[in-house]
Structures are given as C-alpha cells and as structure tokens.
XYZ file of C-alpha atoms in Angstrom:
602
model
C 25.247 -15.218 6.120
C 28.947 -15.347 5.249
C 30.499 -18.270 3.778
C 33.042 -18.336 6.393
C 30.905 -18.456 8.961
C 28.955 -21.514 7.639
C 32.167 -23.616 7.180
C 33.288 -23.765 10.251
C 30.640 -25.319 11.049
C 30.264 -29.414 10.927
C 29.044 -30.744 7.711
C 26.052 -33.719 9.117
C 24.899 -34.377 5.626
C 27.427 -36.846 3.696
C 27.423 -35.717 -0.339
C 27.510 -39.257 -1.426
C 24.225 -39.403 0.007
C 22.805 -36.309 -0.854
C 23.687 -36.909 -4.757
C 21.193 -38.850 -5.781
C 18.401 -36.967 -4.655
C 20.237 -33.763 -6.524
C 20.068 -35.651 -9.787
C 16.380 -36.558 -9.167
C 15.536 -33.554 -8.432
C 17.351 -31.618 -11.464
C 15.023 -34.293 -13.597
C 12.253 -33.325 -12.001
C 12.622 -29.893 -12.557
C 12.661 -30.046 -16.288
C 9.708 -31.971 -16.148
C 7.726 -29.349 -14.803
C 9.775 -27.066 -16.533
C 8.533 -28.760 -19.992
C 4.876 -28.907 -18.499
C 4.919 -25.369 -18.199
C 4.546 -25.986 -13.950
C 6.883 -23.435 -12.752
C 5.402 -23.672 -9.488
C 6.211 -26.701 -8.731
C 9.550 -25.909 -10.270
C 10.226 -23.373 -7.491
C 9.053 -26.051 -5.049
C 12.026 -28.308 -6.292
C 14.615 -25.523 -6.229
C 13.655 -25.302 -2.827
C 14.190 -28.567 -2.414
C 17.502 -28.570 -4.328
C 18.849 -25.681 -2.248
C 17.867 -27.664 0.985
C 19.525 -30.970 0.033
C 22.651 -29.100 -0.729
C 22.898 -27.500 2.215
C 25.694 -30.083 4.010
C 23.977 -28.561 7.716
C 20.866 -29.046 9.290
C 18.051 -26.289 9.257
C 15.927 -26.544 12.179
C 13.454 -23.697 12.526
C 11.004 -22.555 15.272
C 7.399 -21.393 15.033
C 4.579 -21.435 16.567
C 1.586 -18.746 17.523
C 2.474 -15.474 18.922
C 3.469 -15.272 23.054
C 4.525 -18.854 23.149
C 7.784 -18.337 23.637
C 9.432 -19.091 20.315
C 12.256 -16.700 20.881
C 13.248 -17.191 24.391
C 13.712 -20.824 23.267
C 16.010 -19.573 20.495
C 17.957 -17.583 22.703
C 17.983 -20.820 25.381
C 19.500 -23.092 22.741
C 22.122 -20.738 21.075
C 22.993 -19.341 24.421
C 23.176 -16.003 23.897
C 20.115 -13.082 23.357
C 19.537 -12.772 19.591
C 15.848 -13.309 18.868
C 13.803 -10.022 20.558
C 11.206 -11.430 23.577
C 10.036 -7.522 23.973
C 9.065 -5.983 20.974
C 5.440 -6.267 18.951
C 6.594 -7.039 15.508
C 9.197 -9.887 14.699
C 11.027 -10.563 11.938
C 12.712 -13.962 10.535
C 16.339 -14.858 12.410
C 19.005 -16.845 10.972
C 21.657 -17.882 13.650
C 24.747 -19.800 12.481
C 27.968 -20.921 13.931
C 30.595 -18.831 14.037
C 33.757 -18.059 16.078
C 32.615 -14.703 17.196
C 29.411 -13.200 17.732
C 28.017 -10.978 14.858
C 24.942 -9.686 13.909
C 23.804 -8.480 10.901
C 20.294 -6.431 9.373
C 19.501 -6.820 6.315
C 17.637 -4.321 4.977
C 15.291 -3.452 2.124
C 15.924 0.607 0.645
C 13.326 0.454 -2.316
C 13.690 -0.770 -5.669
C 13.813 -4.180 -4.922
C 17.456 -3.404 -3.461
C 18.799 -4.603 -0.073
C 21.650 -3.358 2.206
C 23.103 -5.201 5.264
C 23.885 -3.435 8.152
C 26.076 -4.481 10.951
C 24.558 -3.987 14.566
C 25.988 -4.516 18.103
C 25.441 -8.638 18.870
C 24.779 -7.538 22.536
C 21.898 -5.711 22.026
C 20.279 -6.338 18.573
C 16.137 -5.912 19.726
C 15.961 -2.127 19.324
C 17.300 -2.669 15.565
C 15.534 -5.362 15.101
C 12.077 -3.242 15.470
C 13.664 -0.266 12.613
C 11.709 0.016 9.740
C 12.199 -1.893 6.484
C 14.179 -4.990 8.478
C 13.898 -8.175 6.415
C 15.530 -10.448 8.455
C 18.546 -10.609 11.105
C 21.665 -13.285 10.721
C 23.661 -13.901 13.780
C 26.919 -15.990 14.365
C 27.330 -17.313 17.621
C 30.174 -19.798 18.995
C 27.158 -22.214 20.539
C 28.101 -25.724 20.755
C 25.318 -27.350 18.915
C 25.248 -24.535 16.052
C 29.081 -26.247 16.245
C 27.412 -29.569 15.731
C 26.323 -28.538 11.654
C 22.713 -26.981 13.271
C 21.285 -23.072 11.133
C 18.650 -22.062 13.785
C 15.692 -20.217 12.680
C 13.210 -18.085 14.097
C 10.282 -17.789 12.342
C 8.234 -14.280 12.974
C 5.550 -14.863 15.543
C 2.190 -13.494 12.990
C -0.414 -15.601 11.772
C -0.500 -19.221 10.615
C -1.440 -18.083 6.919
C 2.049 -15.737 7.278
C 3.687 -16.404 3.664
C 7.195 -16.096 5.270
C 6.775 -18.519 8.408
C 5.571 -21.151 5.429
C 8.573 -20.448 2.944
C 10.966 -21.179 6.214
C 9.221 -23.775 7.197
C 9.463 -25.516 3.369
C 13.729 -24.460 3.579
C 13.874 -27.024 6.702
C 14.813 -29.802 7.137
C 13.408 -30.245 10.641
C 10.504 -27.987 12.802
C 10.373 -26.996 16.474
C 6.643 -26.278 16.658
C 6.560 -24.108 20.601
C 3.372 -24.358 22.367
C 2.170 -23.032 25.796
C 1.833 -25.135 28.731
C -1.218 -23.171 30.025
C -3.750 -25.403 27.971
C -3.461 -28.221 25.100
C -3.523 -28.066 21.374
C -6.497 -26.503 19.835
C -8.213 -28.494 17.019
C -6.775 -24.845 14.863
C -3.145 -25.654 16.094
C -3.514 -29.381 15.333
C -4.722 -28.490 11.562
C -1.921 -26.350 11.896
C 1.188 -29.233 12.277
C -0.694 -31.237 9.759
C 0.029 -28.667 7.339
C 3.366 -27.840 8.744
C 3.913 -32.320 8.203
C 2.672 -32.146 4.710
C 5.801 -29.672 3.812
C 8.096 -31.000 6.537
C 7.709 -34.385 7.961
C 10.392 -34.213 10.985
C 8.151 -31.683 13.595
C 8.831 -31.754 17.053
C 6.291 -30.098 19.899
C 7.651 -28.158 22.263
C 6.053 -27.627 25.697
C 7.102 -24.161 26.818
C 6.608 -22.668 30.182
C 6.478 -25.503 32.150
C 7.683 -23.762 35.699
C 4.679 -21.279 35.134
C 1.502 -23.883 34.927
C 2.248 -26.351 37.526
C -0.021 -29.001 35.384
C 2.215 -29.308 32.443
C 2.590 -33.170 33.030
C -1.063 -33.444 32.189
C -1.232 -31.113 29.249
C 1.879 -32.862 27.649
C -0.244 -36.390 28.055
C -3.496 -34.752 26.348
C -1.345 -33.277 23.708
C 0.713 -36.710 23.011
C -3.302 -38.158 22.707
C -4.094 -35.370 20.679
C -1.491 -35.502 18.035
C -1.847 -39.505 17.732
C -5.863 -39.029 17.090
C -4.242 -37.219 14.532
C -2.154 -39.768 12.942
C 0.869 -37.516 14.203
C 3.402 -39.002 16.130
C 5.435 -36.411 17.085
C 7.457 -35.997 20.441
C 6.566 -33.679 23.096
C 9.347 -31.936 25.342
C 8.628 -30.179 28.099
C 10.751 -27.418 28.579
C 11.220 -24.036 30.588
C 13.727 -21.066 28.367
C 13.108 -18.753 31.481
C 14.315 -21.767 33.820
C 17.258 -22.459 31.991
C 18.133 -18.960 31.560
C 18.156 -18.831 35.558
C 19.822 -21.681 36.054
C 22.602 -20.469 33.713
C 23.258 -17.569 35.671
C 23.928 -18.962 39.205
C 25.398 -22.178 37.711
C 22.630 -24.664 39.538
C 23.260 -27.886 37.064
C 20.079 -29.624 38.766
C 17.801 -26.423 37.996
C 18.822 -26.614 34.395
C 18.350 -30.532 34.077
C 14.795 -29.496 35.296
C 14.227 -26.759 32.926
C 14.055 -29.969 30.109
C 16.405 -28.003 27.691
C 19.243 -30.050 27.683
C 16.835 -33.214 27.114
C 15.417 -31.419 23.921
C 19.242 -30.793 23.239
C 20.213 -34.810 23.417
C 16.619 -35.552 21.472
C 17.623 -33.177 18.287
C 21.348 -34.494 18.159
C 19.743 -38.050 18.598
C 16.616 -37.469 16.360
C 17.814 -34.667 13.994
C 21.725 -34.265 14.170
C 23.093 -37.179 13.599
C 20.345 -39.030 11.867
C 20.738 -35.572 8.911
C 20.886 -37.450 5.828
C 17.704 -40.267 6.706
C 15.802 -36.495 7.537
C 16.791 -34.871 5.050
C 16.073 -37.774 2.052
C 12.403 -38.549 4.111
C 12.154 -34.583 3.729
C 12.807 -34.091 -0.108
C 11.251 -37.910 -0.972
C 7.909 -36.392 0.121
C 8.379 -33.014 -1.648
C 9.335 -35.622 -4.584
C 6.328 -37.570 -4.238
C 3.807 -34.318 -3.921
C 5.546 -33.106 -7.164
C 5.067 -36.057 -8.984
C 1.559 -36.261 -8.023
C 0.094 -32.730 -8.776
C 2.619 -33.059 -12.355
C 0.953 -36.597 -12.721
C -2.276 -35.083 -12.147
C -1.850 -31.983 -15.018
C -0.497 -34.687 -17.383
C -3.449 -36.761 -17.625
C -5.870 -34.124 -17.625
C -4.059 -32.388 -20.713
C -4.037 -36.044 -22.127
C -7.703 -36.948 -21.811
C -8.484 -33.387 -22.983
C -5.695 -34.565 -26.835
C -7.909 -37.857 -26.753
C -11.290 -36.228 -26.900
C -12.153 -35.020 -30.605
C -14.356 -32.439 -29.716
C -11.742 -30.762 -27.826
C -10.252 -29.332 -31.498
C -12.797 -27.561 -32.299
C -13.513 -25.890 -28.868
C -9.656 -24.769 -28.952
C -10.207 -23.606 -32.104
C -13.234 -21.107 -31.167
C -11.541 -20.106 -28.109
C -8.498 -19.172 -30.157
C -10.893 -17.006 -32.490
C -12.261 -15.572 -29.383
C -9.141 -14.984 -27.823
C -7.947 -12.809 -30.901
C -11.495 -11.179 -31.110
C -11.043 -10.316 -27.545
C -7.446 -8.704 -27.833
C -8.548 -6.438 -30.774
C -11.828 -5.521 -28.864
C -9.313 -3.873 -26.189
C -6.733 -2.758 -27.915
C -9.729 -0.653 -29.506
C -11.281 0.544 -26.893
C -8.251 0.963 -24.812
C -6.588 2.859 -27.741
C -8.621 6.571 -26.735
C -8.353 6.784 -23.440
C -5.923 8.701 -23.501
C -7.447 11.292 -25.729
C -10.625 11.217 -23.669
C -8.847 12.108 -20.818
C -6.676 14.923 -22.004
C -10.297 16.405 -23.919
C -11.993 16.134 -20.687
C -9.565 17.403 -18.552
C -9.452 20.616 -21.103
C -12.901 20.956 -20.971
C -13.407 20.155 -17.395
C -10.448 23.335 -16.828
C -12.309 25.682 -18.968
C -15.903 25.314 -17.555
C -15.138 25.177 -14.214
C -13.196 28.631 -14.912
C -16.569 29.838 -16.501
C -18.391 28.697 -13.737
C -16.202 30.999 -11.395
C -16.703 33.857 -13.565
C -19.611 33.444 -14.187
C -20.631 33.372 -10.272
C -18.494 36.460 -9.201
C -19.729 38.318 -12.206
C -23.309 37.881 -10.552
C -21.841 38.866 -7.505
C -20.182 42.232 -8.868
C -23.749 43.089 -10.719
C -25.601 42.353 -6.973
C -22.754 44.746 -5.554
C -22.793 47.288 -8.394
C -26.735 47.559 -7.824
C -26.719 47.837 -4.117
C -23.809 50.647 -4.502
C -25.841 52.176 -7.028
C -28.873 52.457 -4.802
C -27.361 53.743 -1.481
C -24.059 55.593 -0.256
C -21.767 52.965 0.034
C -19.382 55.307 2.576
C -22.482 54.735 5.076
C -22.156 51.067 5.331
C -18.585 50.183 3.614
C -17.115 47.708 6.662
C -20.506 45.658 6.472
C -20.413 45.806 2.835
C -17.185 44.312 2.444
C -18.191 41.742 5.434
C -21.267 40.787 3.050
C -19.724 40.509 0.184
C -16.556 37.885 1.535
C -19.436 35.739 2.674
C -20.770 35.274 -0.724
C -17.342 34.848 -2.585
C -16.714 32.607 -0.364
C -20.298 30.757 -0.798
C -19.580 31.124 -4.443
C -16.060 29.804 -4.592
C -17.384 26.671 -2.503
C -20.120 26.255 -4.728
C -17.546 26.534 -7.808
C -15.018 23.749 -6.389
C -18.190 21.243 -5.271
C -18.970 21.381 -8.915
C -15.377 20.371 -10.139
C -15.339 17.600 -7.692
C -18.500 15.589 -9.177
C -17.336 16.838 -12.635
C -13.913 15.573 -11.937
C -15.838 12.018 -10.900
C -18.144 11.959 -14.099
C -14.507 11.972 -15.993
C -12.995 9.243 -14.050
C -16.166 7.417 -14.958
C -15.949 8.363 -18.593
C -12.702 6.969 -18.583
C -13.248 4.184 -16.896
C -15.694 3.320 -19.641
C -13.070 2.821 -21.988
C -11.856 -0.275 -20.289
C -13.635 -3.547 -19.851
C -16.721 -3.246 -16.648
C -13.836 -5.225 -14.016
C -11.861 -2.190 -14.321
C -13.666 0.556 -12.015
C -12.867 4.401 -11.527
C -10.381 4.754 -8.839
C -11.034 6.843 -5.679
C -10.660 10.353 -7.000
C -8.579 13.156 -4.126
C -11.600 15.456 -3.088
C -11.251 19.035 -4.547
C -14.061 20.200 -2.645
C -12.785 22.394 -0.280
C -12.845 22.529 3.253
C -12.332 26.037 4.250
C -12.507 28.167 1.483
C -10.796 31.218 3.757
C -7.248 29.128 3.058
C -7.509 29.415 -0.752
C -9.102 33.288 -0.312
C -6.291 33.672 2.523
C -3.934 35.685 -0.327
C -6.901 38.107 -1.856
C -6.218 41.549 -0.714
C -8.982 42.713 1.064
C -11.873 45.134 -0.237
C -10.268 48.859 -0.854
C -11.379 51.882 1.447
C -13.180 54.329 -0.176
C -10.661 57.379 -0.182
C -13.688 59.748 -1.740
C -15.506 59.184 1.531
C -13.400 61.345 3.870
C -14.807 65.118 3.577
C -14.018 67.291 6.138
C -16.257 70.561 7.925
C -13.863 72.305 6.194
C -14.236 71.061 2.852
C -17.884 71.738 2.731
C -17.678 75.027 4.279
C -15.588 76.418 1.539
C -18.252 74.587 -1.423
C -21.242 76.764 0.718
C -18.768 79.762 0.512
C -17.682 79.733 -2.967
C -21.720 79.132 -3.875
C -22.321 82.298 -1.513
C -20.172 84.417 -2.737
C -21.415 84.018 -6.322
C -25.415 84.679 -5.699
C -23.675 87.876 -3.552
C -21.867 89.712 -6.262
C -24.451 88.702 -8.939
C -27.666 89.940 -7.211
C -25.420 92.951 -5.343
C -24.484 93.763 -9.202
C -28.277 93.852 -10.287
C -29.275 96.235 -7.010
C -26.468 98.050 -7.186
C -28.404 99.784 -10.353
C -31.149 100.660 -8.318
C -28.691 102.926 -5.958
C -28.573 99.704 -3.326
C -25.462 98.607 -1.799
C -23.490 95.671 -3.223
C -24.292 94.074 0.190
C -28.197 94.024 0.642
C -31.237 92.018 1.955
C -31.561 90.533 -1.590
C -27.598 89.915 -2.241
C -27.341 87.912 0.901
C -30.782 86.344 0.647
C -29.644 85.245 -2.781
C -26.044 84.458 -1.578
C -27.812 81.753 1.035
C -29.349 80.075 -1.308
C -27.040 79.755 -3.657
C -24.902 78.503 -1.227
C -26.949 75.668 -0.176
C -27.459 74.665 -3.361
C -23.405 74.817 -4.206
C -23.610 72.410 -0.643
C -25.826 69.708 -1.913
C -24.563 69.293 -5.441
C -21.230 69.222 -3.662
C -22.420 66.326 -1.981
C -24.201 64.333 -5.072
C -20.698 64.562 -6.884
C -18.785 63.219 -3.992
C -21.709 60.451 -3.799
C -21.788 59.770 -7.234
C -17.351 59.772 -7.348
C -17.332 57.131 -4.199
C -19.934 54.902 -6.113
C -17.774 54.659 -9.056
C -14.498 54.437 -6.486
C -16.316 51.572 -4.763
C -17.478 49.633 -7.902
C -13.303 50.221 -8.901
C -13.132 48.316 -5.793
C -15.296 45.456 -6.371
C -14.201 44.726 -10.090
C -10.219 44.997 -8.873
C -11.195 42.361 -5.582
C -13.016 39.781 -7.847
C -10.175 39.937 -10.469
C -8.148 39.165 -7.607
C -10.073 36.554 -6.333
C -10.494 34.946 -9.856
C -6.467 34.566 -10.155
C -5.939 33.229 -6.834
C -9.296 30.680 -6.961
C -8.481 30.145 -11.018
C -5.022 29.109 -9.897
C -5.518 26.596 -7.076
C -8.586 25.129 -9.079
C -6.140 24.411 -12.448
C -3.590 22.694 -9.781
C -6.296 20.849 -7.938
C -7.401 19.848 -11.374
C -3.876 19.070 -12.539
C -3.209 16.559 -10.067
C -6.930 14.736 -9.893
C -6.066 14.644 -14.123
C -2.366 12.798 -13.288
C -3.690 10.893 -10.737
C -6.206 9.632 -13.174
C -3.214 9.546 -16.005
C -1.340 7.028 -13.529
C -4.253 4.993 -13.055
C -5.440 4.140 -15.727
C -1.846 3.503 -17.748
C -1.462 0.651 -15.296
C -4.844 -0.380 -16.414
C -4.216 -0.142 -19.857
C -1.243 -2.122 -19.125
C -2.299 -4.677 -17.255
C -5.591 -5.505 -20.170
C -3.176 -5.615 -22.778
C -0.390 -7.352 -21.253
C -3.587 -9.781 -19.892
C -4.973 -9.917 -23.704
C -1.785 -10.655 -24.984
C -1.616 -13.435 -22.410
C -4.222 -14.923 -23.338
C -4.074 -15.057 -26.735
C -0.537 -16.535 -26.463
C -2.220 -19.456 -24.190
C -4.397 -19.644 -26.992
C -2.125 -19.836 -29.491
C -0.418 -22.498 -27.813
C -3.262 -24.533 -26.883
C -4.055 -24.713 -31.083
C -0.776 -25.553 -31.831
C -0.636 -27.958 -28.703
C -4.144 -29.380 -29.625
C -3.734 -29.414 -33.523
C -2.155 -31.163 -35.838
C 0.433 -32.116 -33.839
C -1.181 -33.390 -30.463
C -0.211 -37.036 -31.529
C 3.242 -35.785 -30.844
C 1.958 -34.270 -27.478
C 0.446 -37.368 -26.394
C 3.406 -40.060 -27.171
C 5.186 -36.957 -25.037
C 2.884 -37.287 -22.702
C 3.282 -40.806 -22.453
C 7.012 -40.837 -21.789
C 6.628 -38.033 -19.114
C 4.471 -40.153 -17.275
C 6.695 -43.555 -17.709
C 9.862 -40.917 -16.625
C 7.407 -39.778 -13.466
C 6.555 -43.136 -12.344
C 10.119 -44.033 -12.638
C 11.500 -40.938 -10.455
C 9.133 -41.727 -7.682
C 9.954 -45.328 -7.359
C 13.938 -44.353 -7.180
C 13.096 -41.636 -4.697
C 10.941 -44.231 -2.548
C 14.011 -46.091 -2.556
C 16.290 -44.101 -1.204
C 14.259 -43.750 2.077
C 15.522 -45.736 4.407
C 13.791 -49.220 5.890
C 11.787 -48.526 8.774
C-alpha cells in the first residue's frame, strides 16, 4: 500500500515502547544468523517488521463459506473482499481518505505489476489470473483508529499464505459458522493459530440464520477452555448489519452483534496495541530462543564427545569421494545423449527404408505377375494400407527406442534420479503425417483405344498380304489371293497380341516408376516428421537432465561444503566453538529473561 495512505492513519503503538523489543530482536537475529539458523532468522524479521509497524494488523480467517469476507466488508463498511467467486486471494484494507483499490499482479520472472481497478466493483478482477493480492483504502472509522484489515484466502488450513498472514499479525479474527460448534480439526486449528499469534478472537457468524446460536456460542466457549484457550466468542450477523445499514434501523444493527465486536477490538486490541503487540513478539522471542537453545546444545554435546572427530573426519572423506563419484559419472551424459540420439536418428531411418523397400519388392512382384491396368484403384488402396501399417510400425519402434535412451541416460546419474516421462512419438493416425504424399500415379500406358489396336492388326495384315501375294504372284496368282489374305490374318493377329505384351510389359515398368517415386515420397515426408519428433523427445531429454546434472552437483558441492565446515568446526579448533557456544547460550538466556520482562503484569 502507499505510504500516504498508511499515515493518515493513527499510530496505536508508542516507539518508546516498541524499541526495546527492536533491539532484542536485531540480537537475536545475529544469533541465529551466527548459528547458521536462517529460518528462524526470517521468523524474527517477521517479527521485526511487525513491531515496527506503529498500526495494528488484525487479520481474518477461518474455513471456506464461513463468512470471512462479508465480515470484512461489515467492518470496513464498504464491499472489498469478493463473497461470490470460488477462488480468493489475500486483501489488505487500510485507511485512507478515498477509496482505492489496487491488484497486484505477478507477469513472470519473479516480476510484479500493480494495477488500479474500480473500488466499486473489485470481485470480477479479483478472480483474473495471476492476482497476488488486492490493497484497498477506505475512509472507515476504525481503519481511522490505526487498524490494517486482512483477509486471509478462504483454502485449506495447511495454506502457506493464510499462515505467513497470520505470523504478520498482531491480532486474529478466527470466523466460524453458527450452524454447529468447533470441530476437534478447527480446535487443533486455533491452537496452532495461538502458538504464532496469541491475541485470537472467535467469531460467531450467521447468527440470524441458525436460530440456536446462543447454545453453540456456550459449547464453543466450553470447548475452547477444555482447550486451555480462553478466547472470546462474538456472536455476530455481516448479512444483518449490512441490512440494517441500508434502511438505517439502529436497533437491527445493535442486534446484528457487530458493533459489540467493534467496542471489544478497540477495548481488547486497539487501544491495549503495545501490551499485544510485546505478548505477540515475547512469544515469537521465547520459541526462537528455544529451538536456537535446542541446536546449541546438541552441536555442543556432539564438540564434547571424542569420537565425534573421527566420524567427521570419515564423513568428510566420504563427502569428497562422493562429489568426484558424480562429477564422473555426470561428466558423459551429455555425450551419451547426443551419440544416442545420432544413432537412434539413423536406425529408425533404416528401419523406414528398410520396411518400404519390402513393400516396393511385394509391389514390384505382384506387378510383375499380373496386369496392373486390371486392378490399379485396388492396388493403390492395398498398398496405402501397408505404408501406413509400416510407417506405424516404424514410429512404435522409435518410441520404446526413444525410452531405452532416456533410461540410458538416466543411468548416468545416481538411482534417485529417474527418466522423465518421455512425449509419445507413436502416432495416432498415421493418415495426418501421410496427409502430404501425393497419391499413387495413373498408369498413362493403360489407355488403348479400338482404334489403336485396329491399326497394329492392320499394319500386321498388310505385311503377310504383300509378302505371300509377292510369292503367288510368280505362280500367275493375283497379289490378292486365298493364301495372301489367309496369311495376312494371321499375321495380323499375331502383330495384335505382341502389340498387347509390349503395352503390358511398358505399364509394368510405368507402374513400378510409380511405386519407387510414391515411397521416395513417403520416405521424405515420414523421414522428416520422425527427425522432428525425435528432435524434440532429444531436447526435452537435454532440458531434463541439465537440471539434474545441476541440481547433483550443486547438491555434492553442498555437501561437501557442510563437510568441510563440520571438520573445521569439529577440529582443532572446536575448543573455540564450545567457549562460543557457551557465551551464545549465557547471551540466550539473557535475551529471554529481558523479553519476559517487558510483558506486562497480569
């Protein structure tokens, strides 16, 4: 949110008291800083950040379809939490003289943008894609009062947001339904949600829809003291006060229980800010010191026990032995990959050859063995099927071939590390890959016409005529005779029928032309999609497996630096860790104590 926005707002937490627990803190931090704890560092900055913060935080959770945002939109008096949309995200409301609202949105790369949206109607941007959060400023008299309202998402209890808001506050609104008491989940639930933020208070919602409120709110006041949790439960009604608000009935909205809750957090919360906010951080203090206590002695225990140098010292060997066992066999990967994927191109290219070269001697033998102008259409049919057949066959093949790779490579890297899931390059209808071949070629040699064959019989005719008329015509016959024309028929059939066996013998050579030009064409178009196919099951296995390779070596060099550490920690100079140690724990004892003291008296 703005900083302008924020200072107009009061200031309920006084400096002066908020200063010591900055300066504890800050020690603190370089204690776990030195101990190596940086999770527990976070935890402080948290802390830090909160203490700092002169307002109070107060946010609202609780499970899904309790309510959570019609309460936020009852206490800041105006609609900027969505009631009617699935998927929630985190709102920030905080004073300010005019209502704004703001998205803020991520765009990739670990970048953000904030967008400005209409404060009227926010819940349709509030469901667009890639919202982190919404921040709202909103002229509400207790936002006035030094109050940042937020609205945790409604998802599950183990939602990592709801529990980093819930750590920011200094104060929780836990919203329950009114149909039926806690559940033994929901009371595990606030003693979790006390363990990070002592102030909670339980919120009864719905109370004008379940006419037995009064008796739920008893059980759950018995519930949460079995539980050593003494918490307050209001009864309240958002939709009530909502109601009230628009016809102006005063009595309706005393009945709703809203402005009670309202007098309970300035009483409670408000305007006791700086006892919550010390009892807050004192018991993030104390946790700290505990689980930094706890590391502390363990490491020291482990200094005082001789045997310990020895085992650091193996481990340290092992660590090394370890790295340079990796680095080894993590060092030809690459090259296994890139000789694989060469190979794996250039026999799954033989394969295809090799299949439609079986094909084309199948076709060139059936040709050879019938007229293929008899039967061409059915031919062609036939022989699409078993391309097809044979191009399915071929890409089936690359797929488990592709998979014996991944596995190959895979063996390069230590047995945790598996072979991803590979992109199938089986295919699924091999008529979209054959959907560019040009289809089998007509056979032009098979169209012969009456006419055609009438002038083969003639020209044979004519020839057996003059010859034989030639040879009578010594004997005193006429050139035209029984035995000129007898011989002229004959000859005529016979000029017929070899006619015919050339024109066979031409379209069997035309149609195995035909064959040999489809199957080159089938072998560029299949040869081409199979090397892409390939191509991209070979990156996809590139990309994997760098991030492997990365990850073991970054993780071997990890732990061989822990190593290394350890040995110098535990060597020759763990006296000097120890009297360390030693002081740590005299500085921890002594930053608990002083941040026990600064919670008030009871």
């Amino acid at each position: 949110m703005s900083a302008a926005a924020g200072l107009e707002a009061a200031t309920v937490k006084h400096p002066d008291a908020m200063a010591p627990l900055i300066r504890i803190t800050d020690e603190l931090r370089e204690l776990t800083r030195s101990a190596g704890r940086d999770d527990l560092g976070g935890r402080l900055s948290m802390v830090r950040a909160r203490v700092n913060d002169p307002r109070v935080r107060l946010v609202v959770v609780g499970d899904a379809k309790s309510g959570m945002s019609s309460l936020v939109n009852a206490l800041v008096g105006a609609k900027v939490s969505a009631t009617d949309i699935p998927i929630g995200v985190p709102v920030i409301i905080e004073h300010g003289p005019e209502p704004t609202a703001t998205l803020v949105r991520s765009v990739g790369g670990g970048r953000i943008e904030r967008q400005p949206v209409d404060p009227l109607d926010p819940a349709p941007a509030l469901n667009a894609k890639g919202v982190i959060r919404a921040e709202f400023t909103q002229p509400s008299p207790l936002l006035a009062e030094g109050v940042v309202l937020m609205d945790a998402p409604g998802a599950t209890r183990e939602d990592n947001t709801t529990w980093s808001m819930i750590a920011a506050a200094d104060a929780v609104l836990y919203v329950g339904d009114a149909a039926a008491e806690l559940t033994p989940e929901q009371i595990g639930h606030l003693q979790r949600i006390q363990q990070i933020c002592p102030t909670v208070v339980c919120v009864l919602n719905k109370i004008d829809v379940h006419a037995h409120w009064a008796h739920t709110q008893q059980r759950n006041r018995d519930l949460l003291d079995a539980a050593g949790l003494g918490f307050a439960v209001a009864p309240v009604s958002a939709e009530m006060h909502r109601q009230a608000g628009l016809v102006g009935n005063y009595q309706r909205d005393i009945e709703s229980g809203l402005p009670q809750l309202v007098d309970h957090l300035r009483d409670f919360i408000v305007n006791r800010a700086d006892e919550v906010a010390i009892e807050a951080a004192a018991g993030d203090i104390r946790l700290v010191c505990d689980h930094l206590a706890t590391s502390l002695r363990t490491e020291a225990e482990t200094l005082r026990d001789p045997r310990r140098r020895s085992e650091i010292t193996a481990q340290l060997a092992a660590a090394r032995d370890e790295a340079d066992q990796l680095r080894q066999r993590t060092a030809n990967w690459q090259i296994t990959l890139a000789d694989g994927s060469t190979e794996l191109m250039a026999d799954i290219e033989h394969d295809l050859r090799h299949r439609l070269r079986s094909l084309v001697r199948d076709a060139e033998a059936e040709i050879a063995q019938t007229d293929p102008a008899r039967r061409w259409s059915d031919f062609g049919t036939d022989l699409d099927a078993r391309i097809c057949e044979a191009v399915e066959e071929n890409f089936v093949m690359a797929h488990y071939r592709s998979v014996e790779l991944s596995e190959q490579v895979a063996a390069k890297f230590p047995a945790d590390h598996r072979a991803p899931p590979l992109p199938d390059v089986r295919l699924e209808n091999p008529g979209d890959v054959l959907e560019h071949v040009a289809p089998l070629e007509p056979l032009e040699s098979a169209k012969t016409s009456v006419t055609q064959q009438f002038l083969s019989a003639l020209r044979g005719s004519y020839g057996g005529i003059l010859m034989v008329g030639l040879a009578t015509s010594l004997l005193g016959m006429s050139l035209v005779n029984w035995y000129s024309a007898g011989a002229g028929v004959l000859l005529g059939i016979n000029a017929l029928w070899d006619d015919r066996r050339a024109r066979k013998q031409r379209r069997q050579a035309e149609a195995k032309v035909a064959v040999a030009r489809l199957m080159d064409d089938v072998v560029f178009q299949v040869g081409k999609e199979s090397r892409n196919r390939l191509r991209a099951t070979q990156r996809s296995l590139r990309d994997h497996f760098t991030e492997i390779a990365t990850d073991v070596l970054r993780s071997a060099d990890e732990a061989l630096r822990v190593a290394e550490e350890a040995g110098e920690k535990y060597g020759d100079r763990g006296r000097d860790r120890l009297d360390r140690i030693d002081a740590d724990m005299a500085t921890l004892r002594a930053v608990r104590e002083r941040a026990d003291g600064l919670i008030p008296a009871a």
